[in-house]
Amino acid sequence: MPCKILEKERLIPGQTSKLVIDAPHIAKKALPGNFVILRVCEKGERIPLTIADADPERGTITIVYLVMGKSTALLETLDAGDSILDLCGPLGKATHIEKAGTVICVGGGTGIAAMHHIAKGHHKAGNHVVAVIGARSKDLLLFYDELSSFCPEVLVSTDDGSFGHKGLVTDLLRQRLETDKTVSEVVAVGPVPMMAAVAKTTEPFGVKTTVSLNSIMVDGIGMCGACRVSVGGETRFACVDGPEFDGHKVDFNELRQRLAAFKPQEKASYDHHCKCTCAGEK
Amino acid sequence: MNSDKKGRSLQPRVPMPCQPAHERVGNFDEVALGYSREDAMREASRCLQCKKPKCVKGCPVEVQIPQFIAALAKGDVESAYRTLRETNSLPAVCGRVCPQENQCEGACILGAKGQPVAIGRLERYAADTYMALDACDQLTGRPECPLIDPDLKVACIGSGPASLTVAGYLSSRGFKVTVYEALHELGGVLVYGIPEFRLPKSDIVEKEIAALRQQEVEFVTNWVGGRTFSIDDLFAEGYKAVFIGVGAGLPRFLDIPGENLVGVFSANEYLTRVNLGRAYGFPDYDTPVYRGREVTVFGGGNVAMDAARTALRLGAESVRIVYRRTRDEMPARLEELEHAEEEGVRLELLAAPLGFKGDADGRLTAVTLQRMELGEPDASGRRSPRPVEGAVYDLPTDLAVIAVGTRPNPILLEATPGLTLDRRGYIAVDEATGMTSIPGVYAGGDIVTGAATVILAMGAGRRAAKDIEARLRPAT
């Protein structure tokens, strides 16, 4: 059934937005690490998006998306008061959270929003959460204030040095691991190259590393295996077995190749959409 | 007219008109076009109206076959349809997709000497014709609409054939049924699995569901049993019984090297993209699908046939079905196999996949096959395939579809402590009633049996529904 958008915030205009959606049935069950599958309109495709926050009392969930193709472009045309045609969730296994000491949560790009929900869960469980977030420049940084509200430390890196450390999140992560032996787990959510780099950084330190994989999905309920990934040499379905896996065991190269499977069609669909929208405006 | 010693009709059955093969490979329209009124009446008149009909025993939901055929022989579509609907919630679907040769028609006495009565085609004719009469029906009054008791609440999880049968049976007896579906569209395998050219969605599946809505069945989409709600939640909301009909779902893979290359799909993914996502309409519809040139499908069942025929319709230059035994052992319906061959699907028999090969970008280029031969019969009398030593070869392939079966979907099972599973991981039920280890919770269809047929799922639904009725409203 359609779910109404209550609030929309354009975090980075034309690029990234945050939606607060009225979905009490999902909010009641949503845990850190869960995602939803949504379909914007009748001819739309099903796309997965991580739940960035959930408020069971208010009956809302929050999602954050990057406009990168047809479906997210369609989503970007919706405003507060509009509805999303199909919204299904919460899906996937919830993050494994226990009181373990210091947990470093690394987020990159839109992944920071997804990481935010996981960091919050670790904070509520009594862990000392260090957030490490990165973006190309200061104005592209998400959720800094939200994370600062509960994380005792929020470390920032930007490619251009406009805020925090100039460089990559993995620089900050490595520095921390070299000096802090109390880190019990590193969690990373972001683009595949970033998650692969985080896993590579933590490996010599032998620190448990969890990554939230963003493979292509269709149904999101285990029916098809579109989202399959190789973990420790075994095939797993990200939608039911994950989306979180041991970062030291994931075949990131295979994931990267599988994510590119439909690139030509994705471009064709987006171009087709732009042409139709422009034609419609004339 | 030919007849046997007892004077039985040995006239061949009335043929079913079909779209010619060269035309139909260019579209997703239904292949078999259905009987005309004259065809149906002529075919119906072949039925001998047995006193002890074997055909009824061959039908998993016990359709009163001679009764509905007698009505059709007189041209009385309405009473034929009513007879069908007494025991079958989805006659237009079953008339199309049942393997009748193994069921009702396989038991028809005419089959011994000649051709059995075309029961499936007649069922399809009656259902299609009746549903086309909607407007007329409005004038003549609806079929008996029972008073729904809002307190007699039953929930079905999944909206495939098993649940739809439970919903049809119970709602026609005054129960308030709610069906929860995880996907955005209703029908389960009828919408994501079976292609349009075998089972038209808007003409058939949607109409069958509309008929259930008229019986006040409530449908809720995008609700995932075990994630959005638990079975305990349903009881807390006042449901008196729950039926689990979530299907088998998870695809099996071949477990060979290269299986995660780009271009290797499970049949579930390939068919879901095309059928549920309407990917044949891309880019008007947003779901993309691979359009392979050289396609290889693995498996010998109906799903393999559906995938192969779909690939042809999406413009493949060559489509092969790889099967490790021979054509005679293929589990697919004969009609589907013949249709596939007519359309140009080639069979690569006695071959087993060893691995997939890809290019530097991880895209599929070929599959390596092992030539097989049939060995000596084993204890069960079945000849198992065994590899021919040294006979290994590559088949160029840019799209591979794996249709070798399914395994149980764990989502609901893991979220339901106390639900006993059998040793294969499917839900264990009492055979007579369909009840699970949790009182008031029933299950049926592929989540109990493993991948089987639409009509067997419906038979399981009917059995559970009968027991639910007996428990919740004991005869007074």
mmCIF file of C-alpha atoms in Angstrom, chain A residues 1-225:
data_model
loop_
_atom_site.group_PDB
_atom_site.id
_atom_site.type_symbol
_atom_site.label_atom_id
_atom_site.label_comp_id
_atom_site.label_asym_id
_atom_site.label_seq_id
_atom_site.Cartn_x
_atom_site.Cartn_y
_atom_site.Cartn_z
ATOM 1 C CA MET A 1 0.000 0.000 0.000
ATOM 2 C CA PRO A 2 1.176 3.539 -0.667
ATOM 3 C CA CYS A 3 3.132 5.267 2.100
ATOM 4 C CA LYS A 4 3.039 9.025 2.567
ATOM 5 C CA ILE A 5 6.135 11.203 2.674
ATOM 6 C CA LEU A 6 5.875 13.446 5.741
ATOM 7 C CA GLU A 7 9.082 15.433 5.370
ATOM 8 C CA LYS A 8 11.618 15.961 2.656
ATOM 9 C CA GLU A 9 14.976 17.591 3.167
ATOM 10 C CA ARG A 10 17.296 18.260 0.249
ATOM 11 C CA LEU A 11 20.617 17.523 1.945
ATOM 12 C CA ILE A 12 22.661 18.203 -1.174
ATOM 13 C CA PRO A 13 20.382 19.900 -3.721
ATOM 14 C CA GLY A 14 19.863 17.812 -6.856
ATOM 15 C CA GLN A 15 21.949 15.028 -5.462
ATOM 16 C CA THR A 16 20.974 13.691 -2.069
ATOM 17 C CA SER A 17 17.702 13.924 -0.169
ATOM 18 C CA LYS A 18 16.262 12.651 3.061
ATOM 19 C CA LEU A 19 12.668 11.448 3.339
ATOM 20 C CA VAL A 20 10.703 10.848 6.517
ATOM 21 C CA ILE A 21 7.955 8.396 5.588
ATOM 22 C CA ASP A 22 4.784 7.411 7.387
ATOM 23 C CA ALA A 23 5.133 3.628 7.732
ATOM 24 C CA PRO A 24 4.181 2.562 11.266
ATOM 25 C CA HIS A 25 4.237 -1.155 10.422
ATOM 26 C CA ILE A 26 7.867 -0.897 9.294
ATOM 27 C CA ALA A 27 8.949 1.575 12.011
ATOM 28 C CA LYS A 28 7.706 -0.815 14.700
ATOM 29 C CA LYS A 29 10.006 -3.619 13.518
ATOM 30 C CA ALA A 30 12.957 -1.777 11.984
ATOM 31 C CA LEU A 31 16.359 -2.379 13.563
ATOM 32 C CA PRO A 32 19.776 -0.995 12.646
ATOM 33 C CA GLY A 33 21.040 -2.698 9.499
ATOM 34 C CA ASN A 34 17.594 -3.288 7.987
ATOM 35 C CA PHE A 35 16.588 -1.965 4.583
ATOM 36 C CA VAL A 36 13.417 -1.451 2.567
ATOM 37 C CA ILE A 37 12.517 -2.192 -1.049
ATOM 38 C CA LEU A 38 10.442 0.474 -2.725
ATOM 39 C CA ARG A 39 8.745 1.117 -6.034
ATOM 40 C CA VAL A 40 7.996 4.725 -6.859
ATOM 41 C CA CYS A 41 5.236 4.283 -9.438
ATOM 42 C CA GLU A 42 3.254 1.790 -11.479
ATOM 43 C CA LYS A 43 5.883 1.060 -14.125
ATOM 44 C CA GLY A 44 8.735 1.444 -11.674
ATOM 45 C CA GLU A 45 11.394 -1.058 -10.634
ATOM 46 C CA ARG A 46 12.018 -2.320 -7.105
ATOM 47 C CA ILE A 47 15.076 -0.723 -5.480
ATOM 48 C CA PRO A 48 16.637 -1.324 -2.060
ATOM 49 C CA LEU A 49 17.419 1.558 0.334
ATOM 50 C CA THR A 50 18.788 1.312 3.845
ATOM 51 C CA ILE A 51 16.691 2.535 6.739
ATOM 52 C CA ALA A 52 18.696 5.502 8.083
ATOM 53 C CA ASP A 53 16.484 5.959 11.124
ATOM 54 C CA ALA A 54 13.224 4.697 12.582
ATOM 55 C CA ASP A 55 10.839 6.235 15.089
ATOM 56 C CA PRO A 56 8.355 3.608 16.269
ATOM 57 C CA GLU A 57 6.432 6.083 18.413
ATOM 58 C CA ARG A 58 5.855 8.492 15.572
ATOM 59 C CA GLY A 59 5.482 5.576 13.136
ATOM 60 C CA THR A 60 8.072 6.841 10.692
ATOM 61 C CA ILE A 61 11.176 5.642 8.919
ATOM 62 C CA THR A 62 13.873 7.796 7.344
ATOM 63 C CA ILE A 63 15.636 7.029 4.092
ATOM 64 C CA VAL A 64 18.434 8.896 2.365
ATOM 65 C CA TYR A 65 19.209 8.422 -1.300
ATOM 66 C CA LEU A 66 21.640 9.604 -3.915
ATOM 67 C CA VAL A 67 20.119 10.533 -7.276
ATOM 68 C CA MET A 68 22.052 8.280 -9.613
ATOM 69 C CA GLY A 69 19.566 6.909 -12.133
ATOM 70 C CA LYS A 70 15.978 6.729 -13.257
ATOM 71 C CA SER A 71 14.362 5.412 -10.087
ATOM 72 C CA THR A 72 16.087 7.772 -7.691
ATOM 73 C CA ALA A 73 15.399 10.625 -10.139
ATOM 74 C CA LEU A 74 11.709 9.693 -9.964
ATOM 75 C CA LEU A 75 11.908 9.598 -6.189
ATOM 76 C CA GLU A 76 13.459 13.063 -6.256
ATOM 77 C CA THR A 77 10.338 14.398 -8.044
ATOM 78 C CA LEU A 78 8.224 13.518 -4.973
ATOM 79 C CA ASP A 79 7.667 15.961 -2.133
ATOM 80 C CA ALA A 80 6.177 15.992 1.351
ATOM 81 C CA GLY A 81 2.533 14.993 0.981
ATOM 82 C CA ASP A 82 3.197 12.659 -1.958
ATOM 83 C CA SER A 83 3.204 8.908 -1.554
ATOM 84 C CA ILE A 84 5.559 6.101 -2.504
ATOM 85 C CA LEU A 85 3.521 3.432 -4.288
ATOM 86 C CA ASP A 86 5.118 0.363 -2.707
ATOM 87 C CA LEU A 87 7.250 0.204 0.406
ATOM 88 C CA CYS A 88 8.243 -3.144 1.821
ATOM 89 C CA GLY A 89 10.254 -3.936 4.915
ATOM 90 C CA PRO A 90 12.076 -4.070 7.192
ATOM 91 C CA LEU A 91 14.277 -6.483 5.229
ATOM 92 C CA GLY A 92 17.624 -8.135 5.819
ATOM 93 C CA LYS A 93 19.201 -9.313 9.045
ATOM 94 C CA ALA A 94 19.629 -6.664 11.718
ATOM 95 C CA THR A 95 23.123 -5.602 12.754
ATOM 96 C CA HIS A 96 24.629 -7.833 15.406
ATOM 97 C CA ILE A 97 25.011 -5.460 18.351
ATOM 98 C CA GLU A 98 26.412 -6.254 21.776
ATOM 99 C CA LYS A 99 28.237 -4.265 24.432
ATOM 100 C CA ALA A 100 31.838 -4.690 23.355
ATOM 101 C CA GLY A 101 33.754 -1.488 24.112
ATOM 102 C CA THR A 102 34.882 0.796 21.336
ATOM 103 C CA VAL A 103 33.268 0.502 17.920
ATOM 104 C CA ILE A 104 34.433 2.544 14.946
ATOM 105 C CA CYS A 105 31.676 3.266 12.432
ATOM 106 C CA VAL A 106 32.981 4.357 9.046
ATOM 107 C CA GLY A 107 30.679 5.994 6.508
ATOM 108 C CA GLY A 108 31.235 7.332 3.031
ATOM 109 C CA GLY A 109 28.893 9.374 0.849
ATOM 110 C CA THR A 110 25.241 8.355 1.184
ATOM 111 C CA GLY A 111 26.448 5.380 3.226
ATOM 112 C CA ILE A 112 26.903 7.753 6.174
ATOM 113 C CA ALA A 113 23.121 7.850 6.568
ATOM 114 C CA ALA A 114 22.893 4.061 6.669
ATOM 115 C CA MET A 115 25.861 3.901 9.022
ATOM 116 C CA HIS A 116 24.126 6.444 11.289
ATOM 117 C CA HIS A 117 21.410 3.947 12.264
ATOM 118 C CA ILE A 118 24.001 1.274 13.077
ATOM 119 C CA ALA A 119 26.128 3.721 15.098
ATOM 120 C CA LYS A 120 23.036 4.732 17.056
ATOM 121 C CA GLY A 121 22.342 1.077 17.850
ATOM 122 C CA HIS A 122 25.877 0.575 19.138
ATOM 123 C CA HIS A 123 25.608 3.758 21.186
ATOM 124 C CA LYS A 124 22.341 2.585 22.774
ATOM 125 C CA ALA A 125 23.974 -0.742 23.625
ATOM 126 C CA GLY A 126 26.559 1.175 25.649
ATOM 127 C CA ASN A 127 29.477 1.087 23.262
ATOM 128 C CA HIS A 128 31.941 3.956 22.816
ATOM 129 C CA VAL A 129 31.197 4.866 19.192
ATOM 130 C CA VAL A 130 33.787 6.648 17.092
ATOM 131 C CA ALA A 131 32.302 7.900 13.803
ATOM 132 C CA VAL A 132 34.656 8.294 10.872
ATOM 133 C CA ILE A 133 33.009 9.958 7.898
ATOM 134 C CA GLY A 134 34.262 11.145 4.572
ATOM 135 C CA ALA A 135 33.147 13.118 1.552
ATOM 136 C CA ARG A 136 34.683 14.875 -1.422
ATOM 137 C CA SER A 137 34.218 18.277 0.215
ATOM 138 C CA LYS A 138 32.614 19.900 3.261
ATOM 139 C CA ASP A 139 29.297 20.752 1.563
ATOM 140 C CA LEU A 140 28.818 17.097 0.560
ATOM 141 C CA LEU A 141 29.144 15.796 4.111
ATOM 142 C CA LEU A 142 26.020 14.183 5.557
ATOM 143 C CA PHE A 143 24.704 13.617 9.070
ATOM 144 C CA TYR A 144 27.586 15.389 10.874
ATOM 145 C CA ASP A 145 25.238 16.994 13.405
ATOM 146 C CA GLU A 146 23.155 13.848 13.916
ATOM 147 C CA LEU A 147 26.258 11.757 14.589
ATOM 148 C CA SER A 148 27.763 14.446 16.841
ATOM 149 C CA SER A 149 24.633 14.345 18.994
ATOM 150 C CA PHE A 150 25.504 10.897 20.375
ATOM 151 C CA CYS A 151 29.021 9.963 19.225
ATOM 152 C CA PRO A 152 31.738 11.220 21.602
ATOM 153 C CA GLU A 153 34.051 11.498 18.614
ATOM 154 C CA VAL A 154 33.254 12.315 14.993
ATOM 155 C CA LEU A 155 36.332 12.247 12.770
ATOM 156 C CA VAL A 156 35.997 13.806 9.334
ATOM 157 C CA SER A 157 38.027 13.550 6.168
ATOM 158 C CA THR A 158 37.493 15.412 2.901
ATOM 159 C CA ASP A 159 39.224 14.875 -0.431
ATOM 160 C CA ASP A 160 39.915 18.591 -0.799
ATOM 161 C CA GLY A 161 40.669 19.301 2.832
ATOM 162 C CA SER A 162 37.767 21.758 3.173
ATOM 163 C CA PHE A 163 36.863 20.139 6.504
ATOM 164 C CA GLY A 164 38.800 17.866 8.852
ATOM 165 C CA HIS A 165 41.584 15.673 7.565
ATOM 166 C CA LYS A 166 42.569 16.091 3.903
ATOM 167 C CA GLY A 167 42.547 12.596 2.479
ATOM 168 C CA LEU A 168 40.627 9.363 2.943
ATOM 169 C CA VAL A 169 38.661 7.876 5.820
ATOM 170 C CA THR A 170 41.107 4.977 5.834
ATOM 171 C CA ASP A 171 43.921 7.369 6.866
ATOM 172 C CA LEU A 172 41.956 8.325 9.967
ATOM 173 C CA LEU A 173 41.025 4.721 10.604
ATOM 174 C CA ARG A 174 44.632 3.507 10.370
ATOM 175 C CA GLN A 175 45.892 6.264 12.712
ATOM 176 C CA ARG A 176 43.242 5.308 15.226
ATOM 177 C CA LEU A 177 43.935 1.589 15.081
ATOM 178 C CA GLU A 178 47.667 2.222 15.514
ATOM 179 C CA THR A 179 47.137 4.114 18.769
ATOM 180 C CA ASP A 180 43.951 2.585 20.187
ATOM 181 C CA LYS A 181 44.002 -1.094 21.132
ATOM 182 C CA THR A 182 40.507 -1.070 22.649
ATOM 183 C CA VAL A 183 38.702 -1.140 19.284
ATOM 184 C CA SER A 184 36.549 -4.250 19.219
ATOM 185 C CA GLU A 185 34.857 -3.773 15.855
ATOM 186 C CA VAL A 186 34.906 -1.634 12.731
ATOM 187 C CA VAL A 187 31.697 -1.174 10.731
ATOM 188 C CA ALA A 188 31.822 0.300 7.227
ATOM 189 C CA VAL A 189 29.028 1.462 4.947
ATOM 190 C CA GLY A 190 29.675 3.235 1.664
ATOM 191 C CA PRO A 191 30.805 2.736 -1.898
ATOM 192 C CA VAL A 192 32.401 -0.638 -2.678
ATOM 193 C CA PRO A 193 35.960 0.734 -3.090
ATOM 194 C CA MET A 194 35.696 2.419 0.306
ATOM 195 C CA MET A 195 34.440 -0.717 2.064
ATOM 196 C CA ALA A 196 37.159 -2.773 0.371
ATOM 197 C CA ALA A 197 39.778 -0.233 1.504
ATOM 198 C CA VAL A 198 38.472 -0.288 5.074
ATOM 199 C CA ALA A 199 38.634 -4.091 5.164
ATOM 200 C CA LYS A 200 42.191 -3.956 3.829
ATOM 201 C CA THR A 201 43.156 -1.346 6.424
ATOM 202 C CA THR A 202 41.841 -3.298 9.394
ATOM 203 C CA GLU A 203 43.122 -6.697 8.325
ATOM 204 C CA PRO A 204 46.701 -6.314 9.658
ATOM 205 C CA PHE A 205 45.239 -5.215 12.995
ATOM 206 C CA GLY A 206 43.036 -8.307 13.188
ATOM 207 C CA VAL A 207 40.012 -6.201 14.132
ATOM 208 C CA LYS A 208 36.565 -7.599 13.381
ATOM 209 C CA THR A 209 35.222 -5.687 10.375
ATOM 210 C CA THR A 210 31.612 -5.636 9.261
ATOM 211 C CA VAL A 211 30.545 -4.237 5.896
ATOM 212 C CA SER A 212 26.998 -3.567 4.653
ATOM 213 C CA LEU A 213 26.831 -4.690 1.033
ATOM 214 C CA ASN A 214 24.801 -2.878 -1.588
ATOM 215 C CA SER A 215 24.359 -5.526 -4.296
ATOM 216 C CA ILE A 216 21.666 -5.413 -6.982
ATOM 217 C CA MET A 217 18.332 -6.632 -5.641
ATOM 218 C CA VAL A 218 14.979 -7.473 -7.174
ATOM 219 C CA ASP A 219 12.628 -8.939 -4.575
ATOM 220 C CA GLY A 220 14.765 -8.493 -1.444
ATOM 221 C CA ILE A 221 13.211 -11.576 0.182
ATOM 222 C CA GLY A 222 15.545 -14.321 -0.995
ATOM 223 C CA MET A 223 13.572 -15.424 -4.015
ATOM 224 C CA CYS A 224 16.016 -14.754 -6.808
ATOM 225 C CA GLY A 225 19.688 -14.539 -5.865
#
